[in-house]
Structures are given as structure tokens and as C-alpha cells.
PDB file of C-alpha atoms in Angstrom:
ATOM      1  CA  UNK A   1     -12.499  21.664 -13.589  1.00 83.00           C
ATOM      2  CA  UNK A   2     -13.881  20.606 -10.108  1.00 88.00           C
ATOM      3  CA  UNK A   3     -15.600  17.645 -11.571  1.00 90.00           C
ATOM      4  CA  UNK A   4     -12.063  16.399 -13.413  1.00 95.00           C
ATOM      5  CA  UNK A   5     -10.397  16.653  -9.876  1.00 94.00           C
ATOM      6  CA  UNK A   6     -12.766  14.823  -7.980  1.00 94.00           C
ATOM      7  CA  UNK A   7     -12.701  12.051 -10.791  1.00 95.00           C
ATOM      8  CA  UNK A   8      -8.459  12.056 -10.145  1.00 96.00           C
ATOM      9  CA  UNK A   9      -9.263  11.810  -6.385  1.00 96.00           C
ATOM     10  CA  UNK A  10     -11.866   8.697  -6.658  1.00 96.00           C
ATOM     11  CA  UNK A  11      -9.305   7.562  -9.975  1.00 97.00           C
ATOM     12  CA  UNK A  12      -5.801   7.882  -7.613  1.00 98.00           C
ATOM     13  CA  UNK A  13      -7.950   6.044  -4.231  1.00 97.00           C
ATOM     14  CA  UNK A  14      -8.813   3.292  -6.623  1.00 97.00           C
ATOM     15  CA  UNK A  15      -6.155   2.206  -8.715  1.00 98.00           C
ATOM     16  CA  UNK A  16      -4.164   2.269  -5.537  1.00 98.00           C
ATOM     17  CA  UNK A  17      -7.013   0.033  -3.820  1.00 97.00           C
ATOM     18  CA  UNK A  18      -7.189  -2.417  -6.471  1.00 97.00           C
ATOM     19  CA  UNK A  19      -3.341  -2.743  -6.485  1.00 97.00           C
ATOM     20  CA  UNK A  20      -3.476  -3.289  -3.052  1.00 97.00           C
ATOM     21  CA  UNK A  21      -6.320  -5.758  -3.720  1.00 97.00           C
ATOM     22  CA  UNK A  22      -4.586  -7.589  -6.517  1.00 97.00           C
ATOM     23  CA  UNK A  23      -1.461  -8.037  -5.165  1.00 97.00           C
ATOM     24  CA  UNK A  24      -2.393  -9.463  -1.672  1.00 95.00           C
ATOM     25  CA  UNK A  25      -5.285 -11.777  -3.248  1.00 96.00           C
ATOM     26  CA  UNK A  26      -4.156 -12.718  -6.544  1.00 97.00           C
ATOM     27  CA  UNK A  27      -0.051 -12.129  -7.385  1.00 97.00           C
ATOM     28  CA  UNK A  28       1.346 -12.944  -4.024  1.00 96.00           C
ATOM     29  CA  UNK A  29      -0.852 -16.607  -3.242  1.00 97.00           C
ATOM     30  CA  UNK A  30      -0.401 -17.295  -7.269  1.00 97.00           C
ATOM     31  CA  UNK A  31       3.410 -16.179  -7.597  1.00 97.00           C
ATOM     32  CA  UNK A  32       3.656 -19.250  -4.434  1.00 96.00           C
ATOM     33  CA  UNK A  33       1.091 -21.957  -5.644  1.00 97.00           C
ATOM     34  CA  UNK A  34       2.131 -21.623  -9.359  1.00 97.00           C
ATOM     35  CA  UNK A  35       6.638 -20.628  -8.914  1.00 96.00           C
ATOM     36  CA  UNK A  36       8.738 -24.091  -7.673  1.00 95.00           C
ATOM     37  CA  UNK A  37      10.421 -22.389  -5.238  1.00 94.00           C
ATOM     38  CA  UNK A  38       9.604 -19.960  -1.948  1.00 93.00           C
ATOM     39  CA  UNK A  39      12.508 -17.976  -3.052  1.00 94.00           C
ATOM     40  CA  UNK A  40      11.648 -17.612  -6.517  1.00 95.00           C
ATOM     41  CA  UNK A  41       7.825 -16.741  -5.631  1.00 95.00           C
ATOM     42  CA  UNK A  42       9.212 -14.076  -2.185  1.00 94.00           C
ATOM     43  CA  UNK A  43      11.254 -12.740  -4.620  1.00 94.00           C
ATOM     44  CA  UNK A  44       8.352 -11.825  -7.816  1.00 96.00           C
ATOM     45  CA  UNK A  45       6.332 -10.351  -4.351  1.00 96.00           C
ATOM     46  CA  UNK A  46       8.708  -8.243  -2.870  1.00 95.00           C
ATOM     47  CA  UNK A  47       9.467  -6.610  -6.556  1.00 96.00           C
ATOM     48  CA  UNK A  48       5.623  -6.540  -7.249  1.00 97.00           C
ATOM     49  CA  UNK A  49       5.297  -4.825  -3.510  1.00 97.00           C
ATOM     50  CA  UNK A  50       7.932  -2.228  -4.057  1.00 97.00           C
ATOM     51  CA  UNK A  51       6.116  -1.087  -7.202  1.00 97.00           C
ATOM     52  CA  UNK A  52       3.290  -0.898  -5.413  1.00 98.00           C
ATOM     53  CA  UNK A  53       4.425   1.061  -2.762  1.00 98.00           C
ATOM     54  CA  UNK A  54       5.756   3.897  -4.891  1.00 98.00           C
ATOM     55  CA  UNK A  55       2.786   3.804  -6.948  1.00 98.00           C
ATOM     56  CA  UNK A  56       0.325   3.802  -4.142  1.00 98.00           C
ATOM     57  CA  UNK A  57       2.204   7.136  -2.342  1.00 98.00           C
ATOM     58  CA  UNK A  58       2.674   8.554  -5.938  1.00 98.00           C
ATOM     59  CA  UNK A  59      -1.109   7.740  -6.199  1.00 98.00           C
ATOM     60  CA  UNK A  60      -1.704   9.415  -2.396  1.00 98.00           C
ATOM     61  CA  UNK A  61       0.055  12.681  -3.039  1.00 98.00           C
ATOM     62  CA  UNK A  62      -2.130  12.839  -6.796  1.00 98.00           C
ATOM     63  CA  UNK A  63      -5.177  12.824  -4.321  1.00 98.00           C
ATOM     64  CA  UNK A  64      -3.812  15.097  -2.274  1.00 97.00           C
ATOM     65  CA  UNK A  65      -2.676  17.211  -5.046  1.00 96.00           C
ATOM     66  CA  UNK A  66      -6.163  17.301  -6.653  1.00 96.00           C
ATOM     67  CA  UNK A  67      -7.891  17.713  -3.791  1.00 95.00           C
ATOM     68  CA  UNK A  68      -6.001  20.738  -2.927  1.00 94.00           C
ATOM     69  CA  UNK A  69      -6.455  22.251  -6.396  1.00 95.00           C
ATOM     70  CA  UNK A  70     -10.701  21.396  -6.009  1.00 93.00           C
ATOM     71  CA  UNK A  71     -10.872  22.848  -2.966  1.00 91.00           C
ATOM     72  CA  UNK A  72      -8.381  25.867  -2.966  1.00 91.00           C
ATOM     73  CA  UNK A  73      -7.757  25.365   0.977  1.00 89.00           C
ATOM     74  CA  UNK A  74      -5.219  23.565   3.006  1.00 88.00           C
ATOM     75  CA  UNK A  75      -8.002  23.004   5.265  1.00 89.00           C
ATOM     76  CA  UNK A  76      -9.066  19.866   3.072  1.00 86.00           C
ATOM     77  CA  UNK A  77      -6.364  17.892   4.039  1.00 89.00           C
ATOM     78  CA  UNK A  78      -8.108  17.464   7.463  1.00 91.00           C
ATOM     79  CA  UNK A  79     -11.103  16.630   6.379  1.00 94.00           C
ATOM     80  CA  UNK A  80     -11.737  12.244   6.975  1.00 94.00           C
ATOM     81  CA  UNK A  81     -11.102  10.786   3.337  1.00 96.00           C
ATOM     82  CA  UNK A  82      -7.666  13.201   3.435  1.00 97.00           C
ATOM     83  CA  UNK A  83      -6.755  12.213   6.455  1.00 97.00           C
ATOM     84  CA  UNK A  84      -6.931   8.333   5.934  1.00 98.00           C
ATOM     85  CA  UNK A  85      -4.720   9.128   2.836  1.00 98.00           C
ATOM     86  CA  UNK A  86      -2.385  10.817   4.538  1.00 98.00           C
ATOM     87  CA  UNK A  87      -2.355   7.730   6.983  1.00 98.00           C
ATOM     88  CA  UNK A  88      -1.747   5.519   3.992  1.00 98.00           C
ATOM     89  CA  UNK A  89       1.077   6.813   2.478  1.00 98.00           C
ATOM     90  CA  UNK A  90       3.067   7.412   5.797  1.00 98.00           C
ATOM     91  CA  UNK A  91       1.983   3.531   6.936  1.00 98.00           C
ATOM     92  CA  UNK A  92       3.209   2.178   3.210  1.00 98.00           C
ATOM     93  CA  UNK A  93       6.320   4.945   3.524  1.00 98.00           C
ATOM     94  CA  UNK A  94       7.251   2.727   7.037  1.00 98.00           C
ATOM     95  CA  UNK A  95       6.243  -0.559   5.339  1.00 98.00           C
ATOM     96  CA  UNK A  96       8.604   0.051   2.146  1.00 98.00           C
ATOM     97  CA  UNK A  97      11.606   1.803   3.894  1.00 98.00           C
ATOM     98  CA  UNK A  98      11.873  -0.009   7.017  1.00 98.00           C
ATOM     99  CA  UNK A  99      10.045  -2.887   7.134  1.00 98.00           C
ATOM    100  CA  UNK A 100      10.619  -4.715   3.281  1.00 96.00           C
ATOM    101  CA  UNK A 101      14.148  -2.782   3.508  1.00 96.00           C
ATOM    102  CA  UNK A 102      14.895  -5.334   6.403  1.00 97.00           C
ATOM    103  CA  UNK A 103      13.351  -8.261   4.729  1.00 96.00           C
ATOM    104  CA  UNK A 104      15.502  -7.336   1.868  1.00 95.00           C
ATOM    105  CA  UNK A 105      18.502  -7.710   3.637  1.00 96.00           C
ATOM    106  CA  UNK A 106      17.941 -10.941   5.734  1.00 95.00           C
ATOM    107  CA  UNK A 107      16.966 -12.652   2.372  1.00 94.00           C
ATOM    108  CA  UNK A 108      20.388 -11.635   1.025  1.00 94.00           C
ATOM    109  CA  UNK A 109      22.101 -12.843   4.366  1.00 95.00           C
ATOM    110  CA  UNK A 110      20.000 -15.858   4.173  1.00 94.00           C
ATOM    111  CA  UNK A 111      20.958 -16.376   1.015  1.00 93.00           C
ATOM    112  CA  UNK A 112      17.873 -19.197   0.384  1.00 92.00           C
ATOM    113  CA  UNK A 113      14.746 -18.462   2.907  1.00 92.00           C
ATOM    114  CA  UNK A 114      13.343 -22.035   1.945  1.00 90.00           C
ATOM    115  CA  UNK A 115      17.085 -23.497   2.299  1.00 92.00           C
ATOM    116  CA  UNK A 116      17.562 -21.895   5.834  1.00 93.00           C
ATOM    117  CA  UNK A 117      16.904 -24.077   8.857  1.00 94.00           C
ATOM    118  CA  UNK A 118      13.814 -23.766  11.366  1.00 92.00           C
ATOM    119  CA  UNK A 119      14.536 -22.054  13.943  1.00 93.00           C
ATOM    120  CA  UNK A 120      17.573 -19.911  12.601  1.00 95.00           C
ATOM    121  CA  UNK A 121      17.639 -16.365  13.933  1.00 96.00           C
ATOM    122  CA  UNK A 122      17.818 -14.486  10.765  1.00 95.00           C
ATOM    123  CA  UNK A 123      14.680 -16.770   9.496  1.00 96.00           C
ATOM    124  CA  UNK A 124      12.531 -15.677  12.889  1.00 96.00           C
ATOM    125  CA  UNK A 125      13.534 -12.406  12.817  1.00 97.00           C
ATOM    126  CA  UNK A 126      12.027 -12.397   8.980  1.00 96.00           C
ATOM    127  CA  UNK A 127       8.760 -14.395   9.710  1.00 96.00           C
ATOM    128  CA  UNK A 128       8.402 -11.786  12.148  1.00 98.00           C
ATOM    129  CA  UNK A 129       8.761  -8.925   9.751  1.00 97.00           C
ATOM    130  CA  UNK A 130       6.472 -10.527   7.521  1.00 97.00           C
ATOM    131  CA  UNK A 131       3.931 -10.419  10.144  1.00 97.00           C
ATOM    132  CA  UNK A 132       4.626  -6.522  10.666  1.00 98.00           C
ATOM    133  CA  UNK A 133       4.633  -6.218   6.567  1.00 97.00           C
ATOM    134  CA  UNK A 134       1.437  -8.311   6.603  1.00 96.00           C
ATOM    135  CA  UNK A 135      -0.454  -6.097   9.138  1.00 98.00           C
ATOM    136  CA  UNK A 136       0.673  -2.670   7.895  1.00 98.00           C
ATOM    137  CA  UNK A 137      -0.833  -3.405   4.815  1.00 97.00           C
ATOM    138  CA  UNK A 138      -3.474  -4.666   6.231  1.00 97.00           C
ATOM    139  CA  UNK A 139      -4.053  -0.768   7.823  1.00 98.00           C
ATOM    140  CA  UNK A 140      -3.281   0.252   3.846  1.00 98.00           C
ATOM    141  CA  UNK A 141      -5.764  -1.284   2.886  1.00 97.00           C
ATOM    142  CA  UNK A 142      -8.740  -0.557   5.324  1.00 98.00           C
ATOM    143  CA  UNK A 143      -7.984   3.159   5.838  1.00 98.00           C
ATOM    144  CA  UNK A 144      -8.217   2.898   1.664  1.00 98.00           C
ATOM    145  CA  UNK A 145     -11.500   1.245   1.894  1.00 97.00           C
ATOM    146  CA  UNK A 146     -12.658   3.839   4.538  1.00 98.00           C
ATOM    147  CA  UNK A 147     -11.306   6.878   2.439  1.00 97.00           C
ATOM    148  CA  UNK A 148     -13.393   5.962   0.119  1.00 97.00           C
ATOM    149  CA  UNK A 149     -16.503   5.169   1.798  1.00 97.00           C
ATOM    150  CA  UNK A 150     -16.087   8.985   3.305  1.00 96.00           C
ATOM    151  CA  UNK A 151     -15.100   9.703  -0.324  1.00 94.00           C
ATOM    152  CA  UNK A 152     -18.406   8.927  -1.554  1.00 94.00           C
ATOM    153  CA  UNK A 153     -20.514  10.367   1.589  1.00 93.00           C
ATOM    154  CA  UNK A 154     -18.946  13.713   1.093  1.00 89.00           C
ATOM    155  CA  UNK A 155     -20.026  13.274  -2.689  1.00 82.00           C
ATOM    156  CA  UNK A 156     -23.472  12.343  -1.809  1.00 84.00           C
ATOM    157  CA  UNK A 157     -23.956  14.865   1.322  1.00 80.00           C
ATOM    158  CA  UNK A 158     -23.179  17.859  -2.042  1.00 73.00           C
ATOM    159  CA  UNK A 159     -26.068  16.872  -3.612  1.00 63.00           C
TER     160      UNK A 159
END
């Protein structure tokens, strides 16, 4: 049984990763060099980003599920690959219900973020967001990459 939860730990850390991966490398710069429009292409990101944000804390709290059932102690969750889950889903918790939740609603008062002139409040106050949006998963993605670096020490220091 031990060995099946560690496999849903590594299997939860990863598919989140390489959602995270494939959405900021592939979907988002494809969705705007292959759609005709910034609003069309914004708009197949933010959906693709919400799903990923409820699937990457769904996939956080299976890790932290799993690891709790492996280890039979609470004490787990403060060990280093626990903790930079933990960090994850409360960074992509603030990214998807703050941050994207004010996008949301400047792109509806915009009504067209590629119609809507330079300089326009509502347009800064978005480019700014995107910046936040940018960095936090940014943090996402590098406390993923260290969780599972530690992942795999921990693994390796067992042996």
C-alpha cells in the first residue's frame, strides 16, 4: 500500500507540473500565434487556466491526502516536498480567486481588450494583473519543480 501512495504523490506533483508546463509553453503562446484575435486567444487561456487551477489544488490535496495515508502522521505535512505543496495550492488558490477573478471582470467591462485604447485605465490596471498572474505562476511552478526534486531525495535517502 505504501508503494501505491507514493506513486499518487509523484503521479498528483506531475500531472499538475506538466499542466502547468503545457499550458504556459504550449496552449497559451499557440492559442495567440494560431487564434485571429487577442480576445479570442485571452479568452481559450483564461478557460484553459481555470481548469488548471482546480485541477492542480484538486491534484495538491490528492498529495496531501496520500501522503497522509503513507505516513500515518500529520507531522508529514511539514516535511519540504509537503510544504512546497501546500505553498502551491494556496499561491494558485490567490491566483484563481483574486487575481484571474479581476481579470475576468475588466475583460467584461472592457468589453474587447485588443479594441480598448492604450493607455485606458481598466486596460493598465489588467496588464498589471497579468503581470501578478504571470509571476504567481511562475512561484507554482518552481515550488512544483522543487517539491519534486525533495520528492525524489527523500525517495533516494530510504534506500
Amino acid at each position: 500500500m505504501s508503494g501505491f501512495l507514493r506513486t499518487l504523490e509523484f503521479l498528483s506533483l506531475s500531472v499538475w507540473l506538466g499542466s502547468d508546463v503545457f499550458l504556459s509553453f504550449v496552449v497559451a503562446p499557440g492559442a495567440f500565434h494560431v487564434l485571429p484575435s487577442r480576445d479570442q486567444a485571452g479568452a481559450i487561456v483564461g478557460f484553459s487556466l481555470t481548469r488548471m487551477h482546480l485541477g492542480g489544488i484538486l491534484c495538491g490535496i490528492v498529495f496531501l491526502m496520500a501522503r497522509l495515508l503513507r505516513t500515518r502522521t500529520l507531522s508529514s505535512y511539514v516535511t519540504a516536498p509537503a510544504v512546497c505543496v501546500i505553498a502551491m495550492i494556496l499561491v494558485t488558490a490567490i491566483s484563481q480567486y483574486t487575481v484571474s477573478a479581476r481579470m475576468a471582470v475588466l475583460r467584461v467591462q472592457m468589453g474587447s481588450i485588443q479594441a480598448t485604447e492604450p493607455g485606458s485605465p481598466l486596460l493598465d490596471q489588467f496588464t498589471k494583473l497579468h503581470g501578478i498572474s504571470v509571476a504567481l505562476e511562475s512561484v507554482v511552478l518552481l515550488a512544483g519543480f522543487a517539491a519534486m526534486y525533495l520528492l525524489v531525495r527523500e525517495l533516494s535517502s530510504l534506500k
